[in-house]
Amino acid sequence: MEPREAIDVRDPRRYARVTGDPLDTDSLPPWCYTSDAFHAAERERVLARSWLCVGRVDMLAGAGAYRALDVAGHRVLLVRSEDGTIRALANVCRHRGTKLLEGAGTTRWIRCPFHNWTYGLDGALRGAPDMDATRGFDPTASGLLPYDTGVWNGFLFVRLTPGGPSLEASFGAMTDLFAPFRLADMVTTRTRTYDVQCNWKLFLDVFMEDYHLKAVHGASIAATYIKPAPPETGPGYASIWNPHEGTSGLTSEDRDHAFPPMTGLPASGTRYGWLYPSFAFAVTVDSVWFFEVEPDGPGRSRVAMHMGFPRAIAERNDFAKKAERYYARWHCVLDEDNRVLALQQQGLESPAARAGRYSFLEPVPSRFAQWLVAGVTA
Ligand code: FES
Ligand SMILES: [Fe+2]
């Protein structure tokens, strides 16, 4: 058996069975989920060059609000300045590299804990004590390095390496598909983080295939999603429309506790979206949920699940109590997925694992695999 780490992960011949109509293809070779070399390649060639979701603009309310995140191995600081602009800055001191802020909060300055260099909310260096004698030191050229940012329907994105299509172009036809749901008017009301024991791609694949519903979600939500429409896919995205009655933000048995649905929706159901490589989200008649997925090496992922509602619902007097049933549904379903994903990862780590064939109910993982391989081998 060929050792996995000896494989040239950028050789297109390695992926000959991955490309084609999903019903003709194999899944990715197992080492795409376990190999350090493959993970380094996908991080550098795909993740670092794509638009990655870093929450929503409503999570940075007011001047000085910040979030410090790890994004594809970069330390990223999201910060809102006095004029309302949201920036993504390298969370790395220009003096000797110390990480500046942690977690989330509100601040007036960005001050380095090591030697007190101080930056404004726009990233400009405002103070550097005892640097007067340093020859040729230019404070104006020592601000925090900026990343590209973009906003789509209130979702905030960062791109770690400049170049490539605009955020709007990347979403393509998904912008029209999601327009009826008025996502820009949603507010994030709850976040829960998970250490998931699987490769980041597996976490996203399961979100966008209907094949596992009966086996994994039989007791929670499988009865809601009875007739998913065929996926709509584009060069860098996929979307699935699941028509159904009521909301999918509650389990079937909690249906009587639903908030009133948004008015003016053209149809009832849930629309799922995946902007490759790592932004997965879903919106139903009264709520939205979405993920920030950060790989932690090839075999583990850190996931933030964010949940939200239209502003009018979130401002209701009975919101906090009723929303708990929604949160319980989302946690329960994610726990169901995460249990089986840990088993999938353990299986894929075995040398006996092989690529497999897809059902007609899982074309999106095949489409994504083809997109990813094109990026890794380019
Ligand atoms: S490393 Fe930040 S001030 Fe020295
Ligand atoms: Fe699932």
Coordinates of C-alpha atoms and ligand atoms in Angstrom, one line a residue:
M1 CA 0.0 0.0 0.0
E2 CA 1.4 3.4 -1.0
P3 CA 2.1 5.6 2.1
R4 CA -0.3 8.6 2.0
E5 CA 2.4 11.2 2.7
A6 CA 4.4 10.1 -0.4
I7 CA 1.6 11.1 -2.7
D8 CA 2.1 14.2 -5.0
V9 CA -1.2 15.9 -4.0
R10 CA -0.9 18.4 -6.9
D11 CA -0.8 15.8 -9.6
P12 CA -4.1 15.9 -11.5
R13 CA -3.9 12.2 -12.4
R14 CA -4.5 11.4 -8.7
Y15 CA -8.0 12.7 -9.2
A16 CA -9.0 11.2 -12.5
R17 CA -12.1 9.5 -10.9
V18 CA -13.2 12.7 -9.2
T19 CA -14.2 14.6 -12.3
G20 CA -17.4 14.3 -14.3
D21 CA -21.1 14.0 -13.8
P22 CA -21.6 13.2 -10.1
L23 CA -23.2 9.8 -10.9
D24 CA -20.0 8.8 -12.8
T25 CA -17.5 10.0 -10.2
D26 CA -15.8 8.7 -7.1
S27 CA -15.5 10.6 -3.9
L28 CA -12.2 12.2 -3.1
P29 CA -9.4 9.8 -2.2
P30 CA -9.4 9.2 1.6
W31 CA -6.0 11.0 2.0
C32 CA -7.6 14.3 1.0
Y33 CA -9.1 14.2 4.5
T34 CA -6.1 13.0 6.5
S35 CA -2.9 14.1 4.8
D36 CA -0.9 17.1 6.0
A37 CA 0.5 17.7 2.5
F38 CA -3.0 17.8 1.0
H39 CA -4.2 20.1 3.8
A40 CA -1.3 22.5 3.3
A41 CA -2.1 22.6 -0.4
E42 CA -5.8 23.3 0.0
R43 CA -5.1 25.9 2.7
E44 CA -2.6 27.8 0.6
R45 CA -4.2 27.3 -2.9
V46 CA -7.9 27.3 -2.1
L47 CA -8.8 28.6 1.4
A48 CA -6.3 31.5 1.4
R49 CA -7.5 32.7 -2.0
S50 CA -11.3 32.4 -1.5
W51 CA -13.9 34.6 0.2
L52 CA -14.4 33.1 3.7
C53 CA -17.3 34.1 6.0
V54 CA -16.3 35.8 9.2
G55 CA -19.7 36.3 10.8
R56 CA -22.2 39.1 10.2
V57 CA -21.9 42.9 10.3
D58 CA -24.5 42.9 13.1
M59 CA -22.1 41.0 15.3
L60 CA -19.9 44.1 15.3
A61 CA -22.3 46.7 16.7
G62 CA -20.9 50.2 17.3
A63 CA -17.5 51.8 17.0
G64 CA -14.7 49.8 18.4
A65 CA -16.5 46.5 18.3
Y66 CA -14.0 43.7 17.4
R67 CA -13.7 40.0 16.9
A68 CA -10.3 38.2 16.8
L69 CA -10.4 35.0 14.7
D70 CA -8.2 32.3 13.3
V71 CA -9.0 32.1 9.6
A72 CA -7.2 29.5 7.5
G73 CA -4.1 29.8 9.7
H74 CA -4.1 33.7 9.7
R75 CA -4.8 35.7 12.8
V76 CA -7.5 38.1 11.7
L77 CA -8.9 41.1 13.6
L78 CA -12.3 42.4 12.5
V79 CA -12.9 45.9 13.8
R80 CA -15.5 48.6 13.3
S81 CA -14.0 52.1 13.3
E82 CA -15.6 55.4 14.4
D83 CA -17.0 56.1 10.9
G84 CA -18.7 52.7 10.8
T85 CA -16.3 51.1 8.4
I86 CA -15.5 47.4 9.2
R87 CA -12.0 46.3 8.4
A88 CA -10.2 43.0 8.5
L89 CA -6.6 43.6 9.8
A90 CA -3.8 41.2 10.5
N91 CA -4.0 40.7 14.3
V92 CA -0.2 40.8 14.4
C93 CA 1.9 43.5 15.9
R94 CA 4.3 45.2 13.4
H95 CA 7.0 45.5 16.1
R96 CA 7.9 41.8 16.8
G97 CA 4.8 39.9 15.8
T98 CA 2.7 39.5 18.9
K99 CA -1.0 38.7 18.6
L100 CA -2.8 41.8 19.6
L101 CA -6.4 41.1 20.7
E102 CA -8.2 38.0 21.6
G103 CA -11.9 37.0 21.7
A104 CA -14.5 39.7 21.1
G105 CA -15.4 43.0 22.7
T106 CA -15.2 46.7 22.3
T107 CA -12.1 48.9 22.5
R108 CA -10.9 52.4 21.7
W109 CA -7.4 51.3 20.7
I110 CA -5.6 48.3 19.6
R111 CA -2.7 48.0 22.0
C112 CA 0.0 45.4 21.9
P113 CA 0.5 43.7 25.3
F114 CA 4.2 43.2 24.8
H115 CA 5.7 46.8 24.4
N116 CA 2.6 49.0 24.1
W117 CA 2.7 49.9 20.5
T118 CA -0.8 51.3 19.9
Y119 CA -2.9 51.3 16.7
G120 CA -6.1 53.1 15.8
L121 CA -9.3 51.3 14.9
D122 CA -8.2 51.8 11.3
G123 CA -5.0 50.0 11.9
A124 CA -2.7 53.0 11.7
L125 CA 0.2 53.1 14.2
R126 CA -0.5 55.9 16.6
G127 CA 2.1 55.3 19.3
A128 CA 5.4 53.4 19.6
P129 CA 7.3 54.3 22.8
D130 CA 11.0 54.8 22.8
M131 CA 11.5 54.3 19.1
D132 CA 13.0 57.9 18.5
A133 CA 16.5 56.6 18.3
T134 CA 15.7 53.9 15.8
R135 CA 17.3 55.0 12.5
G136 CA 14.9 55.2 9.5
F137 CA 11.9 53.9 11.5
D138 CA 8.7 55.1 9.7
P139 CA 5.5 54.8 11.8
T140 CA 3.3 55.6 8.8
A141 CA 4.6 52.4 7.1
S142 CA 4.0 50.3 10.3
G143 CA 0.3 50.0 10.4
L144 CA -1.6 46.7 10.7
L145 CA -1.8 44.9 7.3
P146 CA -5.3 44.9 5.8
Y147 CA -7.2 42.1 4.1
D148 CA -9.8 42.3 1.4
T149 CA -13.3 42.4 2.9
G150 CA -16.8 42.2 1.5
V151 CA -20.4 42.1 2.6
W152 CA -23.2 40.0 1.1
N153 CA -26.7 40.3 2.6
G154 CA -25.2 41.2 6.0
F155 CA -22.6 38.4 6.0
L156 CA -19.0 39.5 6.3
F157 CA -16.3 38.0 4.3
V158 CA -12.5 38.2 4.2
R159 CA -10.0 37.1 1.5
L160 CA -6.5 36.5 2.8
T161 CA -4.7 36.8 -0.6
P162 CA -5.7 39.6 -2.9
G163 CA -6.9 38.8 -6.4
G164 CA -9.7 36.7 -8.0
P165 CA -13.4 37.4 -8.5
S166 CA -15.4 39.9 -6.5
L167 CA -17.6 38.7 -3.7
E168 CA -20.7 39.5 -5.7
A169 CA -19.4 37.6 -8.7
S170 CA -18.6 34.6 -6.5
F171 CA -22.2 34.4 -5.3
G172 CA -23.4 34.5 -8.9
A173 CA -27.0 33.4 -9.2
M174 CA -27.3 32.7 -5.5
T175 CA -28.0 36.3 -4.9
D176 CA -31.3 36.0 -6.8
L177 CA -32.1 32.6 -5.2
F178 CA -31.9 34.1 -1.7
A179 CA -33.4 37.5 -2.4
P180 CA -36.9 36.6 -1.2
F181 CA -35.6 35.8 2.3
R182 CA -34.4 39.3 3.0
L183 CA -31.2 38.1 4.7
A184 CA -29.8 41.6 5.2
D185 CA -32.6 42.2 7.7
M186 CA -31.6 39.3 9.9
V187 CA -29.8 39.7 13.3
T188 CA -27.6 37.1 14.9
T189 CA -29.0 36.1 18.3
R190 CA -27.0 33.1 19.4
T191 CA -23.6 31.5 18.6
R192 CA -22.3 28.1 19.7
T193 CA -18.9 26.7 19.0
Y194 CA -17.9 23.1 18.4
D195 CA -14.7 21.1 18.2
V196 CA -15.7 18.7 15.5
Q197 CA -13.6 15.6 15.1
C198 CA -13.5 15.6 11.3
N199 CA -11.9 17.2 8.3
W200 CA -13.5 20.6 7.5
K201 CA -14.7 19.3 4.1
L202 CA -16.8 16.5 5.6
F203 CA -18.5 19.0 7.9
L204 CA -19.6 21.0 4.8
D205 CA -20.5 18.0 2.6
V206 CA -23.0 16.7 5.1
F207 CA -24.7 20.0 5.2
M208 CA -25.5 19.8 1.5
E209 CA -26.6 16.2 0.9
D210 CA -30.0 14.8 1.6
Y211 CA -28.9 11.2 1.6
H212 CA -28.1 11.0 5.3
L213 CA -31.4 12.5 6.5
K214 CA -33.2 9.3 7.3
A215 CA -30.3 7.5 9.0
V216 CA -28.9 10.4 11.0
H217 CA -31.9 12.7 11.6
G218 CA -34.7 10.2 11.6
A219 CA -35.9 11.4 15.0
S220 CA -35.4 15.2 14.6
I221 CA -35.9 16.7 11.1
A222 CA -36.0 14.0 8.5
A223 CA -39.8 14.2 8.3
T224 CA -39.6 17.9 7.4
Y225 CA -37.5 17.5 4.3
I226 CA -39.5 15.1 2.3
K227 CA -38.9 16.2 -1.3
P228 CA -35.7 18.3 -1.8
A229 CA -35.4 19.9 -5.3
P230 CA -32.3 19.0 -7.4
P231 CA -29.4 21.3 -6.4
E232 CA -28.7 24.5 -8.4
T233 CA -24.9 24.7 -8.8
G234 CA -22.6 27.2 -10.3
P235 CA -18.8 27.6 -10.7
G236 CA -18.2 28.2 -7.0
Y237 CA -21.5 27.5 -5.2
A238 CA -24.4 25.2 -4.7
S239 CA -27.9 25.7 -3.4
I240 CA -30.8 23.3 -2.5
W241 CA -34.4 24.2 -2.1
N242 CA -36.4 22.1 0.3
P243 CA -40.1 22.8 0.0
H244 CA -42.1 22.0 3.2
E245 CA -44.9 23.3 5.5
G246 CA -44.1 25.6 8.4
T247 CA -40.6 26.2 9.6
S248 CA -37.5 23.9 9.6
G249 CA -36.1 25.8 12.5
L250 CA -38.1 23.6 14.9
T251 CA -38.4 19.8 15.2
S252 CA -41.8 18.4 14.0
E253 CA -43.0 18.0 17.6
D254 CA -42.3 21.7 18.4
R255 CA -44.2 23.0 15.3
D256 CA -46.9 24.6 17.4
H257 CA -44.4 27.0 18.9
A258 CA -43.3 28.7 15.7
F259 CA -42.9 32.4 15.2
P260 CA -45.1 33.8 12.4
P261 CA -43.4 33.4 9.1
M262 CA -42.0 36.3 7.1
T263 CA -44.6 38.0 5.0
G264 CA -44.4 37.9 1.2
L265 CA -42.3 34.8 0.8
P266 CA -43.1 33.3 -2.6
A267 CA -43.2 29.7 -1.2
S268 CA -42.7 27.8 2.0
G269 CA -39.6 25.9 2.6
T270 CA -35.9 26.1 3.4
R271 CA -33.1 27.2 1.1
Y272 CA -29.6 25.9 1.7
G273 CA -26.5 27.6 0.3
W274 CA -22.8 26.8 0.1
L275 CA -20.4 29.4 -1.2
Y276 CA -17.2 27.3 -1.8
P277 CA -15.1 26.5 0.0
S278 CA -16.5 27.0 3.5
F279 CA -19.5 29.2 3.8
A280 CA -22.6 27.1 4.5
F281 CA -26.0 28.6 5.5
A282 CA -29.7 28.0 5.5
V283 CA -32.7 30.1 5.7
T284 CA -36.3 29.1 6.3
V285 CA -39.5 31.1 6.8
D286 CA -38.6 32.6 10.1
S287 CA -34.9 32.1 10.8
V288 CA -31.3 31.6 9.5
W289 CA -28.4 29.5 10.6
F290 CA -24.8 29.5 9.2
F291 CA -21.3 28.4 10.0
E292 CA -17.8 29.6 10.3
V293 CA -15.6 26.6 9.7
E294 CA -11.9 26.7 10.6
P295 CA -9.7 23.7 9.9
D296 CA -7.6 22.6 12.8
G297 CA -5.2 20.4 10.8
P298 CA -6.6 17.7 8.5
G299 CA -8.6 15.8 11.0
R300 CA -10.3 18.4 13.2
S301 CA -12.4 21.5 12.7
R302 CA -13.5 24.4 14.9
V303 CA -17.0 25.4 14.0
A304 CA -19.0 28.4 15.1
M305 CA -22.7 27.9 14.4
H306 CA -24.6 31.2 14.4
M307 CA -28.4 31.5 14.5
G308 CA -30.5 34.5 13.7
F309 CA -34.0 35.8 13.0
P310 CA -35.5 38.7 11.2
R311 CA -35.1 41.9 13.3
A312 CA -38.9 42.2 13.8
I313 CA -39.0 38.7 15.4
A314 CA -35.9 39.3 17.5
E315 CA -37.5 42.4 19.0
R316 CA -40.7 40.6 20.1
N317 CA -41.4 40.4 23.9
D318 CA -41.7 36.6 23.8
F319 CA -38.6 36.2 21.6
A320 CA -36.0 34.9 24.2
K321 CA -38.2 32.2 25.5
K322 CA -39.6 30.9 22.2
A323 CA -36.2 31.1 20.5
E324 CA -34.8 28.5 22.9
R325 CA -36.8 25.8 21.1
Y326 CA -35.2 26.8 17.8
Y327 CA -31.7 26.7 19.4
A328 CA -32.4 23.3 20.8
R329 CA -33.4 22.0 17.4
W330 CA -30.2 23.3 15.8
H331 CA -27.9 21.9 18.5
C332 CA -29.6 18.6 18.4
V333 CA -29.3 18.2 14.6
L334 CA -25.7 19.4 14.6
D335 CA -24.8 16.9 17.4
E336 CA -26.4 14.1 15.3
D337 CA -24.2 15.2 12.3
N338 CA -21.1 15.5 14.4
R339 CA -21.4 12.0 15.9
V340 CA -21.5 10.4 12.5
L341 CA -18.8 12.7 11.0
A342 CA -16.3 11.6 13.8
L343 CA -17.0 8.0 12.7
Q344 CA -16.4 8.9 9.1
Q345 CA -13.1 10.6 9.9
Q346 CA -12.0 7.6 11.9
G347 CA -12.8 5.3 9.0
L348 CA -11.0 7.5 6.5
E349 CA -7.9 7.5 8.6
S350 CA -7.7 3.7 8.2
P351 CA -5.3 2.6 5.5
A352 CA -8.1 0.3 4.2
A353 CA -10.3 3.3 3.3
R354 CA -11.1 3.8 -0.4
A355 CA -12.9 6.4 -2.5
G356 CA -16.6 5.5 -2.9
R357 CA -19.6 6.2 -5.3
Y358 CA -22.3 8.7 -4.8
S359 CA -26.1 8.4 -4.7
F360 CA -28.2 10.7 -6.8
L361 CA -29.1 12.4 -3.5
E362 CA -25.5 13.7 -3.0
P363 CA -24.3 15.5 -6.1
V364 CA -23.1 18.5 -4.3
P365 CA -20.1 16.9 -2.5
S366 CA -19.0 15.7 -5.9
R367 CA -19.4 19.1 -7.4
F368 CA -17.4 20.7 -4.6
A369 CA -14.7 18.0 -4.8
Q370 CA -14.2 18.9 -8.5
W371 CA -14.0 22.6 -7.7
L372 CA -11.5 21.9 -4.9
V373 CA -9.3 19.6 -6.9
A374 CA -9.2 22.2 -9.7
G375 CA -7.8 24.7 -7.2
V376 CA -5.3 22.4 -5.6
T377 CA -3.9 21.2 -8.9
A378 CA -3.9 24.5 -10.7
Ligands
FES1 S1 5.6 43.0 19.8 FE1 4.1 44.5 19.9 S2 4.9 46.2 20.8 FE2 6.5 44.7 20.8
FE2 FE -27.2 16.5 8.7

